[in-house]
Coordinates of N, CA and C in Angstrom, one line a residue:
Chain N
K1 N 0.7 -1.1 0.0 CA -0.2 0.1 -0.1 C 0.9 1.3 -0.1
A2 N 0.7 2.2 -1.0 CA 1.5 3.4 -1.0 C 1.3 4.2 -0.1
G3 N 2.5 4.9 0.7 CA 2.1 5.9 1.4 C 1.7 7.3 1.1
V4 N 1.8 8.0 2.1 CA 1.4 9.6 1.6 C 2.7 10.2 0.7
T5 N 2.1 10.7 -0.3 CA 3.4 11.3 -1.1 C 3.0 12.8 -1.2
Q6 N 4.1 13.6 -1.4 CA 3.9 15.0 -1.3 C 5.1 15.4 -2.6
T7 N 4.4 16.4 -3.1 CA 5.3 16.9 -4.4 C 5.2 18.5 -4.3
P8 N 6.2 19.1 -4.8 CA 7.7 18.6 -4.8 C 8.2 18.3 -3.5
R9 N 9.4 17.8 -3.5 CA 10.2 17.4 -2.2 C 11.0 18.9 -1.8
Y10 N 11.4 19.7 -2.9 CA 12.1 20.6 -2.7 C 11.7 21.9 -3.7
L11 N 11.6 23.0 -2.8 CA 11.3 24.2 -3.6 C 12.1 25.3 -3.1
I12 N 12.5 26.2 -4.2 CA 13.2 27.6 -3.7 C 12.5 28.4 -4.4
K13 N 12.2 29.3 -3.5 CA 11.3 30.6 -4.1 C 11.8 32.0 -3.5
T14 N 11.3 32.9 -4.1 CA 11.8 34.3 -3.7 C 10.7 35.0 -3.0
R15 N 11.1 36.1 -2.0 CA 10.1 36.8 -1.1 C 8.9 37.2 -2.1
G16 N 7.8 37.1 -1.7 CA 6.9 38.0 -2.6 C 6.0 36.7 -3.7
Q17 N 6.7 35.8 -4.1 CA 6.0 34.8 -4.7 C 5.0 34.1 -4.0
Q18 N 4.3 33.2 -4.8 CA 3.4 32.3 -4.1 C 3.9 30.8 -4.6
V19 N 3.5 29.7 -3.8 CA 3.8 28.6 -4.0 C 2.5 27.8 -3.5
T20 N 2.7 26.3 -4.4 CA 1.7 25.5 -4.1 C 2.2 24.3 -3.9
L21 N 1.9 23.5 -2.7 CA 2.4 22.4 -2.3 C 1.3 21.2 -2.4
S22 N 1.5 20.0 -2.9 CA 0.7 18.9 -3.1 C 0.8 17.7 -2.3
C23 N -0.4 17.2 -1.8 CA -0.4 16.0 -0.7 C -1.1 14.9 -1.4
S24 N -1.0 13.7 -1.6 CA -1.7 12.7 -2.1 C -1.9 11.7 -0.8
P25 N -2.9 11.6 -0.3 CA -3.0 10.6 1.0 C -2.9 9.0 0.5
I26 N -3.0 8.3 1.6 CA -3.0 6.9 1.5 C -4.4 6.5 0.9
S27 N -4.4 5.6 0.0 CA -5.7 5.3 -0.6 C -6.8 4.7 0.4
G28 N -7.9 5.5 0.3 CA -9.0 5.2 1.2 C -9.1 6.4 2.3
H29 N -8.0 7.0 2.7 CA -8.0 8.0 3.7 C -8.6 9.3 3.2
R30 N -9.5 9.8 4.0 CA -10.2 11.1 3.5 C -10.1 12.3 4.3
S31 N -9.0 12.0 5.3 CA -8.5 13.4 6.1 C -7.2 13.5 5.9
V32 N -6.9 14.8 5.6 CA -5.7 15.3 5.2 C -5.2 16.5 6.2
S33 N -4.3 16.6 7.0 CA -3.8 17.6 7.7 C -2.3 18.3 7.3
W34 N -2.3 19.4 7.6 CA -1.0 19.9 7.1 C -0.2 20.5 8.3
Y35 N 1.2 20.3 8.4 CA 2.0 20.9 9.6 C 3.1 21.6 8.9
Q36 N 3.6 22.6 9.7 CA 4.9 23.5 9.0 C 6.0 23.1 10.3
Q37 N 7.1 22.7 9.9 CA 8.4 22.4 10.8 C 9.4 23.3 10.7
T38 N 9.7 24.2 11.7 CA 10.9 25.0 11.5 C 11.8 24.6 12.8
P39 N 13.0 25.1 12.8 CA 13.9 25.0 14.1 C 13.5 25.6 15.3
G40 N 12.7 26.7 14.9 CA 12.5 27.9 16.2 C 11.2 27.4 16.7
Q41 N 10.2 27.1 15.9 CA 8.7 26.8 16.3 C 8.3 25.5 16.4
G42 N 9.1 24.7 15.8 CA 8.8 23.2 15.9 C 7.8 22.9 14.8
L43 N 7.0 21.9 15.3 CA 6.0 21.4 14.4 C 4.5 22.0 14.8
Q44 N 4.1 22.7 13.6 CA 2.8 23.5 14.2 C 1.9 23.3 13.0
F45 N 0.5 22.9 13.7 CA -1.0 22.7 12.9 C -1.1 23.7 11.9
L46 N -1.2 23.5 10.7 CA -1.8 24.4 9.9 C -3.3 24.4 9.5
F47 N -3.8 23.1 8.9 CA -5.3 22.9 9.0 C -5.4 21.5 8.7
E48 N -6.7 21.1 8.8 CA -7.2 19.7 8.4 C -8.4 19.8 7.6
Y49 N -8.4 18.9 6.6 CA -9.4 19.1 5.6 C -10.0 17.4 5.7
F50 N -11.4 17.3 5.6 CA -12.2 15.9 5.5 C -13.1 16.4 4.5
S51 N -13.4 15.3 3.6 CA -14.3 15.4 2.5 C -14.7 17.0 1.9
E52 N -13.3 17.3 1.4 CA -13.4 18.6 0.9 C -13.7 19.9 1.8
T53 N -13.8 19.7 2.9 CA -14.2 20.9 3.8 C -13.1 20.8 4.8
Q54 N -12.6 22.2 5.2 CA -11.9 22.4 6.3 C -12.2 22.4 7.5
R55 N -12.0 21.5 8.5 CA -12.7 21.1 9.6 C -11.8 21.8 10.8
N56 N -10.4 22.3 10.7 CA -9.8 23.1 11.8 C -8.7 23.8 11.2
K57 N -8.6 24.8 11.8 CA -7.4 25.5 11.3 C -6.4 26.1 12.5
G58 N -5.3 26.2 12.1 CA -4.3 26.5 13.1 C -4.1 28.2 13.3
N59 N -3.2 28.5 14.0 CA -2.9 30.1 14.4 C -1.9 30.6 13.2
F60 N -2.2 30.7 11.7 CA -1.5 31.0 10.6 C -2.2 32.2 9.8
P61 N -1.3 33.0 9.5 CA -2.0 34.1 8.9 C -2.7 33.8 7.4
G62 N -3.8 34.6 6.9 CA -4.6 34.2 5.8 C -3.6 33.9 4.4
R63 N -2.5 34.1 4.4 CA -1.7 33.8 3.4 C -1.5 32.3 3.1
F64 N -1.9 31.7 4.1 CA -1.9 30.3 4.1 C -3.2 29.9 4.0
S65 N -3.3 28.9 2.9 CA -4.6 28.4 2.6 C -4.5 27.1 2.1
G66 N -5.5 26.2 1.8 CA -5.7 25.0 1.5 C -6.9 24.6 0.8
R67 N -6.8 23.5 0.3 CA -8.1 22.9 -0.3 C -8.0 21.3 -0.4
Q68 N -9.1 20.7 -0.6 CA -9.0 19.2 -0.7 C -9.9 18.9 -2.0
F69 N -9.5 18.1 -2.8 CA -10.4 17.5 -4.0 C -11.1 16.4 -3.7
S70 N -12.1 16.0 -4.4 CA -12.9 14.8 -4.2 C -12.3 13.6 -4.4
N71 N -11.1 13.6 -4.8 CA -10.2 12.3 -4.6 C -9.4 12.5 -3.4
S72 N -9.7 13.2 -2.4 CA -8.9 13.5 -1.1 C -7.6 13.9 -1.3
R73 N -7.0 14.2 -2.4 CA -5.8 14.9 -2.6 C -6.0 16.4 -2.2
S74 N -4.9 16.9 -1.5 CA -5.2 18.2 -0.9 C -3.8 19.0 -1.5
E75 N -3.8 20.2 -1.6 CA -3.0 21.4 -1.9 C -3.0 22.2 -0.9
M76 N -1.8 23.0 -0.6 CA -1.7 24.1 0.3 C -1.0 25.2 -0.4
N77 N -1.5 26.5 -0.2 CA -0.9 27.6 -0.9 C -0.4 28.7 0.2
V78 N 0.7 29.2 -0.3 CA 1.3 30.2 0.4 C 1.2 31.3 -0.5
S79 N 0.8 32.4 -0.3 CA 0.9 33.9 -1.1 C 1.7 34.6 -0.3
T80 N 2.6 35.5 -1.1 CA 3.3 36.7 -0.9 C 4.3 36.2 0.2
L81 N 5.1 35.1 -0.3 CA 6.2 34.5 0.6 C 7.1 35.6 1.4
E82 N 7.4 35.1 2.6 CA 8.2 35.7 3.3 C 9.4 34.9 3.8
L83 N 10.5 35.5 4.4 CA 11.8 34.7 4.5 C 11.3 33.6 5.7
G84 N 10.5 34.0 6.8 CA 10.0 33.1 7.8 C 9.2 32.0 7.3
D85 N 8.8 31.9 6.0 CA 8.1 30.7 5.6 C 9.0 29.7 5.1
S86 N 10.2 29.7 5.2 CA 11.1 28.6 4.7 C 11.1 27.6 5.8
A87 N 10.7 26.4 5.7 CA 10.3 25.4 6.5 C 10.1 23.9 5.8
L88 N 10.0 22.9 6.6 CA 9.4 21.6 5.9 C 8.0 21.4 6.2
Y89 N 7.5 21.5 5.2 CA 5.8 21.3 5.2 C 5.5 19.6 5.1
L90 N 4.7 19.5 6.2 CA 4.3 17.9 6.4 C 2.8 18.1 6.0
C91 N 2.5 16.8 5.4 CA 1.1 16.5 5.4 C 0.8 15.2 6.1
A92 N -0.3 14.7 6.5 CA -0.4 13.6 7.3 C -2.0 13.2 6.7
S93 N -2.3 11.9 6.6 CA -3.6 11.4 6.2 C -4.2 10.5 7.4
S94 N -5.4 10.3 7.3 CA -5.8 9.0 8.2 C -7.4 9.0 7.7
F95 N -8.0 8.0 8.0 CA -9.5 7.4 7.6 C -10.4 9.0 7.8
S96 N -10.5 9.3 9.1 CA -11.3 10.3 9.4 C -10.6 11.1 10.3
T97 N -11.5 12.1 10.7 CA -11.1 13.1 11.8 C -11.1 12.5 13.3
D98 N -11.4 11.3 13.5 CA -11.3 10.8 14.7 C -10.2 11.0 15.4
Q99 N -10.0 11.4 16.5 CA -8.6 11.7 17.2 C -8.2 10.6 17.5
T100 N -8.5 9.5 17.7 CA -7.6 8.4 18.2 C -6.8 7.6 17.0
L101 N -7.2 8.1 15.7 CA -6.6 7.2 14.5 C -5.3 7.8 14.5
T102 N -4.3 7.0 14.0 CA -3.0 7.3 13.5 C -3.0 8.3 12.3
R103 N -2.1 9.3 12.5 CA -2.0 10.1 11.2 C -0.7 9.7 10.6
F104 N -0.8 9.5 9.4 CA 0.3 8.8 8.7 C 1.0 10.1 7.8
F105 N 2.2 10.3 8.1 CA 3.0 11.4 7.6 C 3.6 11.2 6.0
G106 N 3.7 12.1 5.4 CA 4.3 12.1 4.2 C 6.0 12.5 4.4
P107 N 6.9 12.3 3.5 CA 8.2 12.9 3.8 C 8.4 14.4 3.9
G108 N 7.3 15.2 3.4 CA 7.5 16.7 3.5 C 7.9 17.4 2.1
T109 N 7.9 18.5 2.0 CA 8.2 19.5 1.1 C 9.2 20.5 1.8
R110 N 10.4 20.6 1.4 CA 11.3 21.6 1.9 C 11.3 22.9 1.2
L111 N 10.8 24.0 1.8 CA 10.4 25.2 1.2 C 11.6 26.2 1.6
T112 N 12.4 26.6 0.7 CA 13.2 27.7 1.0 C 13.1 29.0 0.1
V113 N 12.9 29.9 1.3 CA 12.4 31.4 0.5 C 13.9 32.4 0.6
L114 N 14.3 32.9 -0.6 CA 15.3 33.7 -0.6 C 15.0 35.1 -0.7
Chain Q
A1 N -5.6 25.2 27.8 CA -5.3 24.8 26.1 C -4.4 23.6 26.5
Q2 N -4.4 22.7 25.6 CA -3.5 21.5 26.0 C -2.1 21.8 25.6
S3 N -1.1 21.2 26.1 CA 0.1 21.4 25.7 C 1.0 20.1 26.1
V4 N 2.1 20.1 25.4 CA 3.2 19.1 25.5 C 4.4 19.5 26.0
T5 N 5.1 19.0 27.0 CA 6.7 19.5 27.3 C 7.5 18.2 27.2
Q6 N 8.5 18.4 26.4 CA 9.5 17.6 26.3 C 10.8 17.8 27.1
L7 N 11.2 17.0 28.2 CA 12.4 17.5 28.8 C 13.5 17.0 28.1
G8 N 14.5 17.9 27.8 CA 16.0 17.5 27.1 C 15.6 17.5 25.6
S9 N 16.3 18.5 25.2 CA 16.0 18.7 23.6 C 17.3 17.5 23.0
H10 N 18.2 17.2 23.9 CA 19.2 16.4 23.2 C 19.4 15.3 24.4
V11 N 19.5 14.0 24.2 CA 19.6 12.9 24.8 C 20.9 12.0 24.2
S12 N 21.7 11.4 25.0 CA 22.9 10.9 24.3 C 22.8 9.5 25.5
V13 N 22.9 8.4 24.8 CA 23.0 7.0 25.4 C 24.0 6.2 24.8
S14 N 24.6 5.2 25.4 CA 25.6 4.3 24.7 C 24.6 3.0 24.1
E15 N 25.1 2.5 23.2 CA 24.6 1.4 22.8 C 24.3 0.5 23.6
G16 N 23.0 -0.2 23.7 CA 22.8 -1.5 24.8 C 22.3 -0.8 26.0
A17 N 22.2 0.7 26.3 CA 21.9 1.5 27.5 C 20.5 1.7 27.3
L18 N 19.6 1.8 28.6 CA 18.4 2.3 28.4 C 18.0 3.5 28.0
V19 N 17.1 3.6 27.3 CA 16.6 5.1 26.5 C 15.4 5.5 27.1
L20 N 15.5 6.6 27.9 CA 14.0 7.4 28.6 C 14.1 8.8 28.0
L21 N 13.1 9.0 27.3 CA 12.5 10.3 26.7 C 11.4 10.6 27.5
R22 N 11.3 11.9 28.0 CA 10.3 12.4 29.0 C 9.3 13.3 28.3
C23 N 8.0 13.0 28.7 CA 6.9 14.0 28.0 C 6.2 14.0 29.2
N24 N 5.8 15.4 29.3 CA 4.5 15.6 30.2 C 3.6 16.4 29.6
Y25 N 2.3 16.3 29.9 CA 1.4 17.0 29.1 C 0.4 17.9 29.9
S26 N -0.1 18.7 29.6 CA -1.2 19.5 30.2 C -2.4 19.4 29.6
S27 N -3.5 18.7 30.4 CA -4.8 18.9 29.7 C -5.8 18.5 30.8
S28 N -7.1 19.4 30.6 CA -8.0 19.1 31.7 C -8.9 18.0 31.4
V29 N -8.7 17.2 30.5 CA -9.6 16.0 30.1 C -8.6 15.0 29.8
P30 N -8.9 13.9 29.9 CA -8.2 12.6 29.6 C -7.6 12.9 28.1
P31 N -6.4 12.7 27.8 CA -5.9 13.1 26.6 C -5.6 11.9 25.8
Y32 N -5.6 12.2 24.4 CA -4.8 10.9 23.6 C -3.3 11.5 23.2
L33 N -2.7 10.5 23.3 CA -1.0 10.7 23.2 C -0.6 9.9 22.4
F34 N 0.6 10.5 21.7 CA 1.3 9.9 20.7 C 2.8 10.2 20.7
W35 N 3.5 9.2 20.3 CA 5.0 9.3 20.1 C 5.2 9.0 18.6
Y36 N 6.0 10.2 18.1 CA 6.4 9.8 16.9 C 7.9 9.9 16.7
V37 N 8.4 9.3 15.6 CA 10.0 9.4 15.6 C 10.3 9.8 14.1
Q38 N 11.3 10.8 13.9 CA 11.6 11.3 12.6 C 13.1 11.0 12.3
Y39 N 13.5 10.5 11.4 CA 14.6 10.1 10.9 C 14.9 11.3 9.7
P40 N 16.3 11.7 9.6 CA 16.8 12.7 8.8 C 16.0 12.7 7.5
N41 N 15.6 13.9 6.9 CA 15.0 13.9 5.7 C 13.9 13.1 5.5
Q42 N 13.2 12.7 6.4 CA 11.8 11.9 6.4 C 10.7 12.6 7.3
G43 N 9.6 12.2 7.0 CA 8.5 12.6 7.6 C 8.5 11.6 9.1
L44 N 7.3 11.8 9.8 CA 7.2 11.4 11.2 C 6.4 9.8 11.2
Q45 N 6.9 9.0 11.9 CA 6.6 7.6 11.9 C 5.9 7.4 13.3
L46 N 4.8 6.9 13.2 CA 4.2 6.6 14.6 C 4.8 5.4 15.4
L47 N 5.3 5.6 16.8 CA 6.0 4.7 17.3 C 4.8 3.9 18.4
L48 N 3.8 4.8 19.0 CA 3.0 4.2 19.7 C 1.9 5.3 20.2
K49 N 0.8 4.9 20.5 CA -0.1 5.8 21.1 C -1.0 5.4 22.3
Y50 N -1.5 6.2 22.9 CA -2.4 5.8 24.1 C -3.7 6.7 23.9
T51 N -4.9 5.7 24.0 CA -6.0 6.2 23.6 C -7.2 5.6 24.5
S52 N -6.7 5.8 26.0 CA -7.6 5.6 27.0 C -7.8 3.8 27.3
A53 N -6.9 3.1 26.7 CA -7.1 1.6 27.0 C -6.0 1.4 28.0
A54 N -5.3 0.5 27.7 CA -4.1 0.1 28.8 C -3.1 1.2 28.7
T55 N -2.7 1.3 30.2 CA -1.8 2.5 30.3 C -0.4 2.1 30.0
L56 N 0.0 0.8 30.0 CA 1.3 0.5 29.4 C 1.1 0.2 28.0
V57 N 1.6 1.0 27.0 CA 1.6 0.8 25.7 C 2.7 0.4 25.0
K58 N 2.9 -0.5 24.3 CA 3.6 -0.9 23.6 C 3.8 -0.5 22.0
G59 N 4.8 -0.4 21.6 CA 5.2 0.1 20.2 C 6.0 -0.7 19.3
I60 N 6.4 0.1 18.3 CA 7.2 -0.5 17.3 C 8.6 -0.5 17.8
N61 N 9.7 -1.4 17.2 CA 11.1 -1.3 17.3 C 11.3 -1.5 19.1
G62 N 10.7 -2.0 19.7 CA 10.9 -2.3 21.2 C 10.6 -1.1 22.2
F63 N 9.7 0.0 21.3 CA 9.7 1.0 22.5 C 8.4 0.9 23.1
E64 N 8.3 1.4 24.5 CA 6.9 1.4 25.1 C 6.9 2.5 25.9
A65 N 5.7 3.1 26.4 CA 5.3 4.2 27.2 C 4.4 3.9 27.9
E66 N 4.3 4.6 29.3 CA 3.2 4.3 30.2 C 2.6 5.4 30.5
F67 N 1.5 5.7 30.5 CA 0.4 7.0 30.7 C 0.5 6.9 32.3
K68 N 1.0 7.9 32.8 CA 0.8 8.2 34.4 C -0.3 9.6 34.7
K69 N -1.5 9.1 34.8 CA -2.4 10.4 35.1 C -1.9 11.2 36.2
S70 N -1.5 10.7 37.2 CA -1.1 11.5 38.7 C 0.0 12.3 38.2
E71 N 0.9 12.0 37.4 CA 2.1 12.7 37.1 C 2.1 13.4 35.7
T72 N 0.8 13.3 35.0 CA 1.0 13.9 33.9 C 2.0 13.7 32.9
S73 N 2.3 12.4 32.9 CA 3.3 12.0 31.9 C 3.1 10.8 31.1
F74 N 3.9 10.7 29.9 CA 3.9 9.7 29.2 C 5.4 9.6 28.5
H75 N 6.0 9.0 29.5 CA 7.8 8.9 29.2 C 8.1 7.5 28.2
L76 N 8.8 7.7 27.3 CA 9.0 6.5 26.2 C 10.4 6.0 26.7
T77 N 10.3 4.5 26.7 CA 11.4 3.9 27.0 C 11.8 2.8 26.1
K78 N 12.9 2.4 26.1 CA 13.4 1.2 25.5 C 14.6 0.5 26.3
P79 N 14.5 -0.6 26.6 CA 15.4 -1.2 27.2 C 16.8 -1.1 27.0
S80 N 17.1 -1.4 25.8 CA 18.6 -1.4 25.1 C 18.7 -0.6 23.8
A81 N 19.3 0.5 23.9 CA 19.5 1.5 22.5 C 20.1 0.6 21.4
H82 N 19.9 1.0 20.5 CA 20.5 0.4 19.1 C 20.9 1.6 18.3
M83 N 22.0 1.5 17.6 CA 22.7 2.7 16.8 C 21.4 3.1 15.9
S84 N 20.5 2.4 15.3 CA 19.5 2.8 14.4 C 18.6 3.5 15.1
D85 N 18.3 3.8 16.3 CA 17.4 4.5 17.1 C 17.6 5.9 17.2
A86 N 18.9 6.2 16.9 CA 19.3 7.7 16.8 C 18.4 8.3 15.7
A87 N 17.6 9.5 16.1 CA 16.6 9.9 15.4 C 16.2 11.3 16.2
E88 N 15.0 12.0 15.9 CA 14.3 13.1 16.7 C 12.9 12.4 17.0
Y89 N 12.7 12.5 18.3 CA 11.2 11.9 18.8 C 10.5 13.0 19.3
F90 N 9.2 12.8 19.0 CA 8.4 13.9 19.2 C 7.1 13.4 19.9
C91 N 6.7 13.9 21.1 CA 5.6 13.8 22.0 C 4.5 14.6 21.3
A92 N 3.2 14.1 21.3 CA 2.2 14.9 20.9 C 0.8 14.3 21.5
V93 N -0.2 15.4 21.5 CA -1.3 15.2 22.2 C -2.4 15.9 21.2
S94 N -3.5 14.9 21.2 CA -4.6 15.3 20.5 C -5.7 16.1 21.4
P95 N -5.8 17.4 21.0 CA -6.8 18.2 21.7 C -8.2 17.7 21.7
Y96 N -8.8 17.9 22.7 CA -10.2 17.5 23.1 C -11.1 18.1 21.9
N97 N -12.1 17.4 21.2 CA -12.8 17.9 20.1 C -12.2 18.9 19.1
Q98 N -11.0 18.4 18.5 CA -10.3 19.3 17.8 C -10.0 18.1 16.6
G99 N -10.8 17.3 16.2 CA -10.6 16.4 15.0 C -9.1 15.9 15.1
G100 N -8.4 15.8 14.0 CA -7.1 15.3 14.0 C -6.0 15.9 14.3
K101 N -6.2 17.3 14.8 CA -5.2 18.4 15.1 C -4.1 17.6 16.2
L102 N -2.9 17.7 15.9 CA -1.9 17.2 17.0 C -1.0 18.5 17.4
I103 N -0.8 18.7 18.8 CA 0.1 19.5 19.2 C 1.3 18.8 19.7
F104 N 2.3 19.4 19.1 CA 3.6 18.6 19.3 C 4.4 19.1 20.5
G105 N 5.3 18.4 21.2 CA 6.2 19.0 22.0 C 7.6 19.5 20.9
Q106 N 8.5 20.0 21.6 CA 9.8 20.5 21.0 C 10.8 19.4 20.3
G107 N 10.4 18.3 20.7 CA 11.3 17.2 20.2 C 12.5 16.9 21.0
T108 N 12.9 15.7 20.9 CA 14.1 15.3 21.7 C 15.1 14.6 20.6
E109 N 16.4 15.1 20.5 CA 17.3 14.3 19.6 C 17.9 13.3 20.1
L110 N 17.7 12.2 20.0 CA 18.5 10.9 20.7 C 19.6 10.6 19.8
S111 N 21.0 10.6 20.5 CA 22.0 10.1 19.9 C 22.6 8.7 20.6
V112 N 23.3 7.9 19.9 CA 23.4 6.7 20.4 C 25.0 6.4 20.1
K113 N 25.7 6.2 21.1 CA 27.1 6.1 20.9 C 27.6 4.7 21.1
P114 N 28.4 4.2 20.2 CA 29.0 2.8 20.0 C 29.7 2.6 21.2

């Protein structure tokens, strides 16, 4: 069974640009959540999608947005990039939003903003 | 608000020695707790989780953790460290009624000396 896949694995952008990251969950999983990982702030929750609806959102500015498609694939978009957006972005999938379920993480997309 | 504190950002042990990684949580309701491991340039992999069943939880690769409500702790242990255990370990709590959101501790980097 294929795991969670994220594309691209690496990205280099400049300040002010926008970027779109993609996440394909494990087959059958309908919940996708996104996290930002930085050395200073650690792992922080961005948002969770289930059945194409955002179910929960973390404390990030509106420049960070996401969506989920009918096949459960998800994208997140960051507009007007800032240097501080440089991070590893991880997505995780599970069958549903049930708290007890294991979240399976992808390898991440490393975004560097110059 | 629920939170997680991992004591010690870096732990070093000798191969064959006991591994003890500390995690304390703050929660006003019984929590769901998780330990994840992250190897370099990879995503997070679940080691084990506590979801209100047995307080002693056994996970993969010989790890286990004990939920102690009186101490608000969920420490991770392994009787004998192996070189392949060198990685970063994250304790996480699933906040009540917030779906799949995970709040992570700052992480503990485990080094294993030969």
